[in-house]
PDB file of C-alpha atoms in Angstrom:
ATOM      1  CA  MET A   1     -36.746 -69.618 -27.465  1.00 48.00           C
ATOM      2  CA  ARG A   2     -34.705 -72.248 -25.730  1.00 66.00           C
ATOM      3  CA  ASP A   3     -34.139 -71.637 -22.071  1.00 89.00           C
ATOM      4  CA  TYR A   4     -30.368 -71.259 -22.176  1.00 96.00           C
ATOM      5  CA  GLN A   5     -28.387 -68.447 -20.715  1.00 97.00           C
ATOM      6  CA  LEU A   6     -24.845 -69.425 -21.587  1.00 98.00           C
ATOM      7  CA  LEU A   7     -23.542 -70.570 -25.044  1.00 98.00           C
ATOM      8  CA  ILE A   8     -20.115 -72.219 -25.011  1.00 98.00           C
ATOM      9  CA  PHE A   9     -18.198 -72.827 -28.212  1.00 98.00           C
ATOM     10  CA  ASP A  10     -15.195 -74.744 -29.287  1.00 98.00           C
ATOM     11  CA  TRP A  11     -12.928 -72.634 -31.530  1.00 97.00           C
ATOM     12  CA  ASP A  12     -11.087 -74.747 -34.141  1.00 96.00           C
ATOM     13  CA  GLY A  13     -13.566 -76.440 -36.528  1.00 96.00           C
ATOM     14  CA  THR A  14     -16.611 -74.923 -34.857  1.00 97.00           C
ATOM     15  CA  LEU A  15     -16.166 -71.143 -35.150  1.00 98.00           C
ATOM     16  CA  ALA A  16     -12.926 -70.941 -37.121  1.00 96.00           C
ATOM     17  CA  ASP A  17     -12.142 -72.878 -40.356  1.00 96.00           C
ATOM     18  CA  SER A  18      -8.665 -73.796 -39.182  1.00 95.00           C
ATOM     19  CA  ILE A  19      -8.611 -77.569 -39.571  1.00 95.00           C
ATOM     20  CA  SER A  20      -6.396 -77.658 -42.671  1.00 95.00           C
ATOM     21  CA  ARG A  21      -3.801 -75.469 -40.956  1.00 95.00           C
ATOM     22  CA  ILE A  22      -3.746 -77.789 -37.922  1.00 95.00           C
ATOM     23  CA  VAL A  23      -3.306 -80.906 -40.149  1.00 96.00           C
ATOM     24  CA  GLU A  24      -0.532 -79.220 -42.248  1.00 96.00           C
ATOM     25  CA  SER A  25       1.250 -77.982 -39.116  1.00 96.00           C
ATOM     26  CA  MET A  26       1.300 -81.425 -37.594  1.00 96.00           C
ATOM     27  CA  HIS A  27       2.655 -82.940 -40.885  1.00 97.00           C
ATOM     28  CA  ARG A  28       5.428 -80.348 -41.014  1.00 97.00           C
ATOM     29  CA  ALA A  29       6.341 -80.842 -37.370  1.00 96.00           C
ATOM     30  CA  THR A  30       6.621 -84.576 -37.663  1.00 96.00           C
ATOM     31  CA  ASP A  31       8.653 -84.223 -40.834  1.00 96.00           C
ATOM     32  CA  ALA A  32      11.090 -81.990 -38.952  1.00 96.00           C
ATOM     33  CA  PHE A  33      11.166 -84.533 -36.137  1.00 94.00           C
ATOM     34  CA  SER A  34      11.788 -87.354 -38.642  1.00 93.00           C
ATOM     35  CA  LEU A  35       8.612 -89.164 -37.593  1.00 94.00           C
ATOM     36  CA  PRO A  36       6.282 -90.939 -40.084  1.00 95.00           C
ATOM     37  CA  ARG A  37       3.388 -88.774 -41.090  1.00 96.00           C
ATOM     38  CA  CYS A  38      -0.092 -89.761 -39.760  1.00 96.00           C
ATOM     39  CA  SER A  39      -2.920 -89.532 -42.196  1.00 96.00           C
ATOM     40  CA  ASP A  40      -5.042 -86.424 -42.461  1.00 96.00           C
ATOM     41  CA  ASP A  41      -7.910 -88.282 -40.848  1.00 95.00           C
ATOM     42  CA  GLN A  42      -5.775 -89.359 -37.950  1.00 96.00           C
ATOM     43  CA  VAL A  43      -4.758 -85.828 -37.308  1.00 96.00           C
ATOM     44  CA  ARG A  44      -8.326 -84.560 -37.653  1.00 95.00           C
ATOM     45  CA  GLY A  45      -9.263 -87.152 -35.113  1.00 94.00           C
ATOM     46  CA  ILE A  46      -7.235 -85.656 -32.256  1.00 94.00           C
ATOM     47  CA  ILE A  47      -8.273 -82.031 -32.843  1.00 93.00           C
ATOM     48  CA  GLY A  48      -9.826 -80.743 -29.664  1.00 91.00           C
ATOM     49  CA  LEU A  49      -7.391 -82.455 -27.348  1.00 92.00           C
ATOM     50  CA  ALA A  50      -4.639 -80.439 -25.639  1.00 92.00           C
ATOM     51  CA  LEU A  51      -1.546 -80.657 -27.809  1.00 93.00           C
ATOM     52  CA  PRO A  52       0.541 -82.972 -25.498  1.00 93.00           C
ATOM     53  CA  GLU A  53      -2.342 -85.417 -25.272  1.00 94.00           C
ATOM     54  CA  ALA A  54      -2.872 -85.227 -28.987  1.00 94.00           C
ATOM     55  CA  ILE A  55       0.727 -86.071 -29.695  1.00 95.00           C
ATOM     56  CA  ARG A  56       0.675 -89.047 -27.381  1.00 94.00           C
ATOM     57  CA  VAL A  57      -2.450 -90.357 -29.179  1.00 95.00           C
ATOM     58  CA  LEU A  58      -0.836 -90.003 -32.581  1.00 95.00           C
ATOM     59  CA  TYR A  59       2.569 -91.370 -31.444  1.00 95.00           C
ATOM     60  CA  PRO A  60       2.024 -93.719 -28.467  1.00 93.00           C
ATOM     61  CA  GLN A  61       5.616 -94.931 -28.839  1.00 90.00           C
ATOM     62  CA  MET A  62       6.812 -91.467 -27.767  1.00 89.00           C
ATOM     63  CA  HIS A  63       7.511 -92.004 -24.095  1.00 83.00           C
ATOM     64  CA  SER A  64       9.921 -89.094 -23.359  1.00 91.00           C
ATOM     65  CA  ASP A  65       8.332 -85.938 -22.098  1.00 93.00           C
ATOM     66  CA  ALA A  66      11.214 -83.988 -23.673  1.00 95.00           C
ATOM     67  CA  ASP A  67      10.376 -85.502 -27.053  1.00 95.00           C
ATOM     68  CA  VAL A  68       6.708 -84.555 -26.617  1.00 95.00           C
ATOM     69  CA  ALA A  69       7.694 -80.986 -25.655  1.00 95.00           C
ATOM     70  CA  ARG A  70      10.014 -80.784 -28.687  1.00 96.00           C
ATOM     71  CA  LEU A  71       7.342 -81.898 -31.110  1.00 96.00           C
ATOM     72  CA  ARG A  72       4.833 -79.536 -29.462  1.00 94.00           C
ATOM     73  CA  GLU A  73       7.232 -76.707 -30.051  1.00 95.00           C
ATOM     74  CA  LEU A  74       7.801 -77.638 -33.627  1.00 96.00           C
ATOM     75  CA  TYR A  75       4.121 -77.839 -34.203  1.00 95.00           C
ATOM     76  CA  SER A  76       3.627 -74.346 -32.688  1.00 93.00           C
ATOM     77  CA  VAL A  77       6.369 -72.913 -34.867  1.00 95.00           C
ATOM     78  CA  HIS A  78       4.807 -74.292 -38.091  1.00 95.00           C
ATOM     79  CA  TYR A  79       1.305 -73.277 -36.991  1.00 93.00           C
ATOM     80  CA  ARG A  80       2.334 -69.644 -36.318  1.00 92.00           C
ATOM     81  CA  ALA A  81       3.987 -69.563 -39.696  1.00 93.00           C
ATOM     82  CA  LEU A  82       0.757 -70.623 -41.392  1.00 90.00           C
ATOM     83  CA  ASP A  83      -1.390 -68.461 -39.168  1.00 85.00           C
ATOM     84  CA  VAL A  84      -0.203 -65.064 -40.293  1.00 86.00           C
ATOM     85  CA  GLU A  85      -3.784 -64.142 -41.188  1.00 86.00           C
ATOM     86  CA  PRO A  86      -6.525 -65.331 -38.786  1.00 86.00           C
ATOM     87  CA  SER A  87      -8.365 -68.443 -39.951  1.00 92.00           C
ATOM     88  CA  PRO A  88     -11.677 -67.457 -41.542  1.00 95.00           C
ATOM     89  CA  LEU A  89     -14.892 -67.923 -39.613  1.00 96.00           C
ATOM     90  CA  PHE A  90     -17.369 -70.413 -40.916  1.00 96.00           C
ATOM     91  CA  TYR A  91     -20.416 -69.122 -42.744  1.00 94.00           C
ATOM     92  CA  GLY A  92     -22.833 -67.247 -40.467  1.00 94.00           C
ATOM     93  CA  VAL A  93     -20.637 -67.353 -37.348  1.00 97.00           C
ATOM     94  CA  GLU A  94     -19.919 -63.637 -37.099  1.00 96.00           C
ATOM     95  CA  GLU A  95     -23.546 -62.608 -37.664  1.00 96.00           C
ATOM     96  CA  SER A  96     -24.933 -65.215 -35.348  1.00 96.00           C
ATOM     97  CA  LEU A  97     -22.609 -64.393 -32.531  1.00 97.00           C
ATOM     98  CA  ALA A  98     -23.470 -60.731 -32.751  1.00 96.00           C
ATOM     99  CA  ALA A  99     -27.130 -61.641 -32.613  1.00 95.00           C
ATOM    100  CA  PHE A 100     -26.595 -63.848 -29.620  1.00 96.00           C
ATOM    101  CA  ARG A 101     -24.938 -60.932 -27.787  1.00 96.00           C
ATOM    102  CA  GLU A 102     -27.785 -58.636 -28.638  1.00 95.00           C
ATOM    103  CA  GLN A 103     -30.291 -61.236 -27.351  1.00 94.00           C
ATOM    104  CA  GLY A 104     -28.555 -61.311 -24.047  1.00 95.00           C
ATOM    105  CA  TYR A 105     -26.801 -64.672 -24.081  1.00 97.00           C
ATOM    106  CA  GLN A 106     -23.448 -64.979 -22.295  1.00 98.00           C
ATOM    107  CA  LEU A 107     -20.840 -66.293 -24.610  1.00 98.00           C
ATOM    108  CA  ALA A 108     -17.809 -68.415 -23.892  1.00 98.00           C
ATOM    109  CA  VAL A 109     -14.961 -70.361 -25.639  1.00 98.00           C
ATOM    110  CA  ALA A 110     -13.678 -73.749 -24.364  1.00 98.00           C
ATOM    111  CA  THR A 111     -10.877 -74.761 -26.585  1.00 97.00           C
ATOM    112  CA  GLY A 112      -8.036 -77.227 -27.006  1.00 94.00           C
ATOM    113  CA  LYS A 113      -5.866 -74.297 -28.055  1.00 94.00           C
ATOM    114  CA  ALA A 114      -3.287 -72.876 -25.654  1.00 92.00           C
ATOM    115  CA  ARG A 115      -3.926 -69.378 -24.340  1.00 95.00           C
ATOM    116  CA  PRO A 116      -1.411 -67.703 -26.581  1.00 93.00           C
ATOM    117  CA  GLY A 117      -2.968 -69.247 -29.685  1.00 92.00           C
ATOM    118  CA  LEU A 118      -6.472 -68.238 -28.712  1.00 95.00           C
ATOM    119  CA  GLN A 119      -5.390 -64.657 -27.787  1.00 95.00           C
ATOM    120  CA  ARG A 120      -3.703 -64.355 -31.157  1.00 93.00           C
ATOM    121  CA  ALA A 121      -6.790 -65.546 -32.941  1.00 94.00           C
ATOM    122  CA  LEU A 122      -9.062 -63.235 -31.051  1.00 96.00           C
ATOM    123  CA  ALA A 123      -6.711 -60.215 -31.398  1.00 94.00           C
ATOM    124  CA  GLY A 124      -6.563 -60.800 -35.122  1.00 92.00           C
ATOM    125  CA  ARG A 125     -10.261 -60.257 -35.245  1.00 93.00           C
ATOM    126  CA  GLY A 126     -10.432 -57.430 -32.731  1.00 94.00           C
ATOM    127  CA  TRP A 127     -12.291 -59.789 -30.400  1.00 96.00           C
ATOM    128  CA  LEU A 128     -10.108 -59.711 -27.260  1.00 95.00           C
ATOM    129  CA  ASP A 129     -13.106 -58.616 -25.204  1.00 94.00           C
ATOM    130  CA  TYR A 130     -15.831 -60.260 -27.224  1.00 96.00           C
ATOM    131  CA  PHE A 131     -16.483 -63.421 -25.212  1.00 98.00           C
ATOM    132  CA  ASP A 132     -17.524 -63.273 -21.525  1.00 98.00           C
ATOM    133  CA  TYR A 133     -15.434 -66.306 -20.523  1.00 98.00           C
ATOM    134  CA  SER A 134     -12.828 -68.498 -22.107  1.00 98.00           C
ATOM    135  CA  ARG A 135     -10.742 -71.568 -20.959  1.00 98.00           C
ATOM    136  CA  CYS A 136      -7.789 -73.046 -22.818  1.00 97.00           C
ATOM    137  CA  ALA A 137      -6.169 -76.415 -22.639  1.00 94.00           C
ATOM    138  CA  ASP A 138      -2.967 -75.132 -21.049  1.00 94.00           C
ATOM    139  CA  GLU A 139      -4.842 -73.661 -18.183  1.00 96.00           C
ATOM    140  CA  THR A 140      -6.926 -76.662 -17.122  1.00 96.00           C
ATOM    141  CA  ALA A 141      -7.540 -80.373 -17.869  1.00 96.00           C
ATOM    142  CA  SER A 142      -7.732 -81.422 -21.515  1.00 94.00           C
ATOM    143  CA  LYS A 143     -11.091 -82.299 -23.047  1.00 96.00           C
ATOM    144  CA  PRO A 144     -13.025 -84.560 -22.631  1.00 97.00           C
ATOM    145  CA  ASP A 145     -12.446 -83.960 -18.933  1.00 97.00           C
ATOM    146  CA  PRO A 146     -15.296 -81.522 -17.903  1.00 98.00           C
ATOM    147  CA  LEU A 147     -13.153 -79.317 -15.730  1.00 98.00           C
ATOM    148  CA  MET A 148     -12.959 -76.379 -18.164  1.00 98.00           C
ATOM    149  CA  LEU A 149     -16.721 -76.382 -18.402  1.00 98.00           C
ATOM    150  CA  HIS A 150     -17.069 -76.511 -14.611  1.00 98.00           C
ATOM    151  CA  GLU A 151     -14.757 -73.553 -14.356  1.00 98.00           C
ATOM    152  CA  ILE A 152     -16.754 -71.496 -16.893  1.00 98.00           C
ATOM    153  CA  LEU A 153     -19.993 -72.341 -15.074  1.00 98.00           C
ATOM    154  CA  GLU A 154     -18.441 -71.245 -11.782  1.00 98.00           C
ATOM    155  CA  GLN A 155     -17.276 -67.999 -13.328  1.00 97.00           C
ATOM    156  CA  SER A 156     -20.625 -67.221 -14.941  1.00 98.00           C
ATOM    157  CA  GLY A 157     -22.893 -68.389 -12.067  1.00 97.00           C
ATOM    158  CA  VAL A 158     -24.946 -70.292 -14.643  1.00 98.00           C
ATOM    159  CA  SER A 159     -26.074 -73.862 -13.903  1.00 97.00           C
ATOM    160  CA  ALA A 160     -25.176 -76.676 -16.306  1.00 97.00           C
ATOM    161  CA  GLU A 161     -28.870 -77.055 -17.176  1.00 96.00           C
ATOM    162  CA  ARG A 162     -28.910 -73.401 -18.518  1.00 97.00           C
ATOM    163  CA  ALA A 163     -25.742 -73.807 -20.583  1.00 98.00           C
ATOM    164  CA  ILE A 164     -24.986 -75.622 -23.875  1.00 98.00           C
ATOM    165  CA  MET A 165     -21.720 -76.705 -25.562  1.00 98.00           C
ATOM    166  CA  VAL A 166     -21.273 -76.381 -29.291  1.00 98.00           C
ATOM    167  CA  GLY A 167     -18.524 -78.442 -30.872  1.00 98.00           C
ATOM    168  CA  ASP A 168     -17.228 -80.435 -33.788  1.00 97.00           C
ATOM    169  CA  SER A 169     -15.550 -83.405 -31.973  1.00 96.00           C
ATOM    170  CA  THR A 170     -16.397 -86.237 -29.665  1.00 97.00           C
ATOM    171  CA  PHE A 171     -14.105 -84.591 -27.181  1.00 97.00           C
ATOM    172  CA  ASP A 172     -16.366 -81.526 -27.047  1.00 98.00           C
ATOM    173  CA  LEU A 173     -19.551 -83.505 -26.720  1.00 98.00           C
ATOM    174  CA  LEU A 174     -18.207 -86.006 -24.178  1.00 98.00           C
ATOM    175  CA  MET A 175     -16.992 -83.104 -22.081  1.00 98.00           C
ATOM    176  CA  ALA A 176     -20.415 -81.564 -22.166  1.00 98.00           C
ATOM    177  CA  GLN A 177     -22.034 -84.925 -21.279  1.00 97.00           C
ATOM    178  CA  ARG A 178     -19.747 -85.386 -18.325  1.00 98.00           C
ATOM    179  CA  ALA A 179     -20.558 -81.901 -17.105  1.00 98.00           C
ATOM    180  CA  GLY A 180     -24.266 -82.554 -17.228  1.00 97.00           C
ATOM    181  CA  MET A 181     -24.729 -80.054 -20.050  1.00 97.00           C
ATOM    182  CA  ASP A 182     -26.590 -80.240 -23.379  1.00 97.00           C
ATOM    183  CA  SER A 183     -24.520 -80.160 -26.546  1.00 97.00           C
ATOM    184  CA  VAL A 184     -24.802 -79.251 -30.222  1.00 97.00           C
ATOM    185  CA  ALA A 185     -22.834 -81.193 -32.863  1.00 97.00           C
ATOM    186  CA  VAL A 186     -21.644 -79.274 -35.967  1.00 97.00           C
ATOM    187  CA  GLY A 187     -21.009 -81.389 -39.024  1.00 95.00           C
ATOM    188  CA  TYR A 188     -18.593 -79.188 -40.965  1.00 95.00           C
ATOM    189  CA  GLY A 189     -15.565 -79.462 -38.616  1.00 95.00           C
ATOM    190  CA  ALA A 190     -12.984 -82.053 -37.631  1.00 94.00           C
ATOM    191  CA  GLN A 191     -15.321 -85.102 -37.295  1.00 95.00           C
ATOM    192  CA  PRO A 192     -18.397 -86.140 -39.211  1.00 94.00           C
ATOM    193  CA  LEU A 193     -21.822 -86.180 -37.606  1.00 95.00           C
ATOM    194  CA  GLU A 194     -21.828 -90.011 -37.758  1.00 95.00           C
ATOM    195  CA  MET A 195     -19.018 -89.991 -35.156  1.00 95.00           C
ATOM    196  CA  LEU A 196     -20.774 -87.360 -33.017  1.00 96.00           C
ATOM    197  CA  ARG A 197     -24.249 -88.918 -32.775  1.00 95.00           C
ATOM    198  CA  PRO A 198     -23.336 -91.502 -30.087  1.00 96.00           C
ATOM    199  CA  CYS A 199     -22.577 -88.556 -27.754  1.00 96.00           C
ATOM    200  CA  LYS A 200     -26.404 -87.681 -27.979  1.00 95.00           C
ATOM    201  CA  PRO A 201     -26.281 -83.981 -28.876  1.00 97.00           C
ATOM    202  CA  VAL A 202     -29.682 -82.205 -28.643  1.00 95.00           C
ATOM    203  CA  LEU A 203     -29.075 -80.748 -32.068  1.00 95.00           C
ATOM    204  CA  GLU A 204     -27.068 -81.604 -35.216  1.00 95.00           C
ATOM    205  CA  VAL A 205     -26.342 -78.850 -37.780  1.00 95.00           C
ATOM    206  CA  ASP A 206     -24.514 -78.537 -41.034  1.00 93.00           C
ATOM    207  CA  CYS A 207     -24.696 -74.755 -40.961  1.00 93.00           C
ATOM    208  CA  PHE A 208     -23.891 -72.493 -37.979  1.00 95.00           C
ATOM    209  CA  THR A 209     -26.943 -70.374 -38.684  1.00 93.00           C
ATOM    210  CA  ASP A 210     -29.169 -73.352 -37.842  1.00 94.00           C
ATOM    211  CA  LEU A 211     -28.144 -72.931 -34.239  1.00 95.00           C
ATOM    212  CA  ALA A 212     -29.619 -69.405 -34.131  1.00 91.00           C
ATOM    213  CA  ALA A 213     -32.820 -70.584 -35.754  1.00 90.00           C
ATOM    214  CA  TRP A 214     -33.201 -73.410 -33.190  1.00 93.00           C
ATOM    215  CA  LEU A 215     -32.570 -71.190 -30.251  1.00 92.00           C
ATOM    216  CA  ALA A 216     -35.253 -68.893 -31.517  1.00 87.00           C
ATOM    217  CA  GLY A 217     -37.706 -71.738 -31.743  1.00 84.00           C
ATOM    218  CA  GLN A 218     -37.685 -72.010 -35.476  1.00 79.00           C
ATOM    219  CA  VAL A 219     -37.037 -75.035 -37.714  1.00 69.00           C
ATOM    220  CA  PRO A 220     -33.490 -75.023 -38.915  1.00 64.00           C
ATOM    221  CA  LYS A 221     -33.112 -74.725 -42.676  1.00 59.00           C
ATOM    222  CA  CYS A 222     -30.114 -76.863 -43.419  1.00 54.00           C
ATOM    223  CA  SER A 223     -29.887 -79.375 -40.542  1.00 49.00           C
ATOM    224  CA  VAL A 224     -29.447 -82.984 -41.534  1.00 43.00           C
ATOM    225  CA  GLU A 225     -32.699 -84.934 -41.681  1.00 38.00           C
ATOM    226  CA  GLY A 226     -33.541 -86.240 -38.232  1.00 39.00           C
ATOM    227  CA  GLY A 227     -30.809 -84.100 -36.690  1.00 43.00           C
ATOM    228  CA  VAL A 228     -32.980 -82.254 -34.185  1.00 42.00           C
ATOM    229  CA  HIS A 229     -33.513 -84.227 -31.044  1.00 40.00           C
ATOM    230  CA  GLY A 230     -35.581 -83.505 -28.006  1.00 37.00           C
ATOM    231  CA  GLY A 231     -37.201 -80.194 -27.194  1.00 35.00           C
TER     232      GLY A 231
END
């Protein structure tokens, strides 16, 4: 078994299959703001950033903080309307997380969501006390700044060498890299593995269950060929 104590997960696109809701919410918000729509791929490309930073990347011509705040509010309104039911978890997530808890790992979430959004998602699953630690983008610096990981490490008392970050975006993996932490790239979320490989994850998976197999010292069943790096 790998010598990790703390497993840190991104939420959207890593644990929860919420990417389509995020994309549609941004489209509806920009329509209401009379802005031209970005492409689906462009919106997927900013998932993981804090919402104000994401808006500025998509619309660099938007210089007014008030306009950014207004578009952020419109996005939140539309996302809540689509998020009446919690986004489904990806295949194997619920069972794997339960197994990780039983095996004694500490579990954490490091997300670009704001705290109300994460709390709503956790409450919808009865998971308000499920994770040992969590940090949200409205509480700290946005990814890929490593601050939220440093804060989780400080809370947990675990060193960066004994923790690993699991995510679906370059923002997740760069954040881990800057924190001196290993990372796992998942290929079913916001960004394809081809975009994540330059961040040098120690593992690439197409199924969440491959992470459990790898941590147990087994050969993952559905990882991409050549996707397991290092020891």
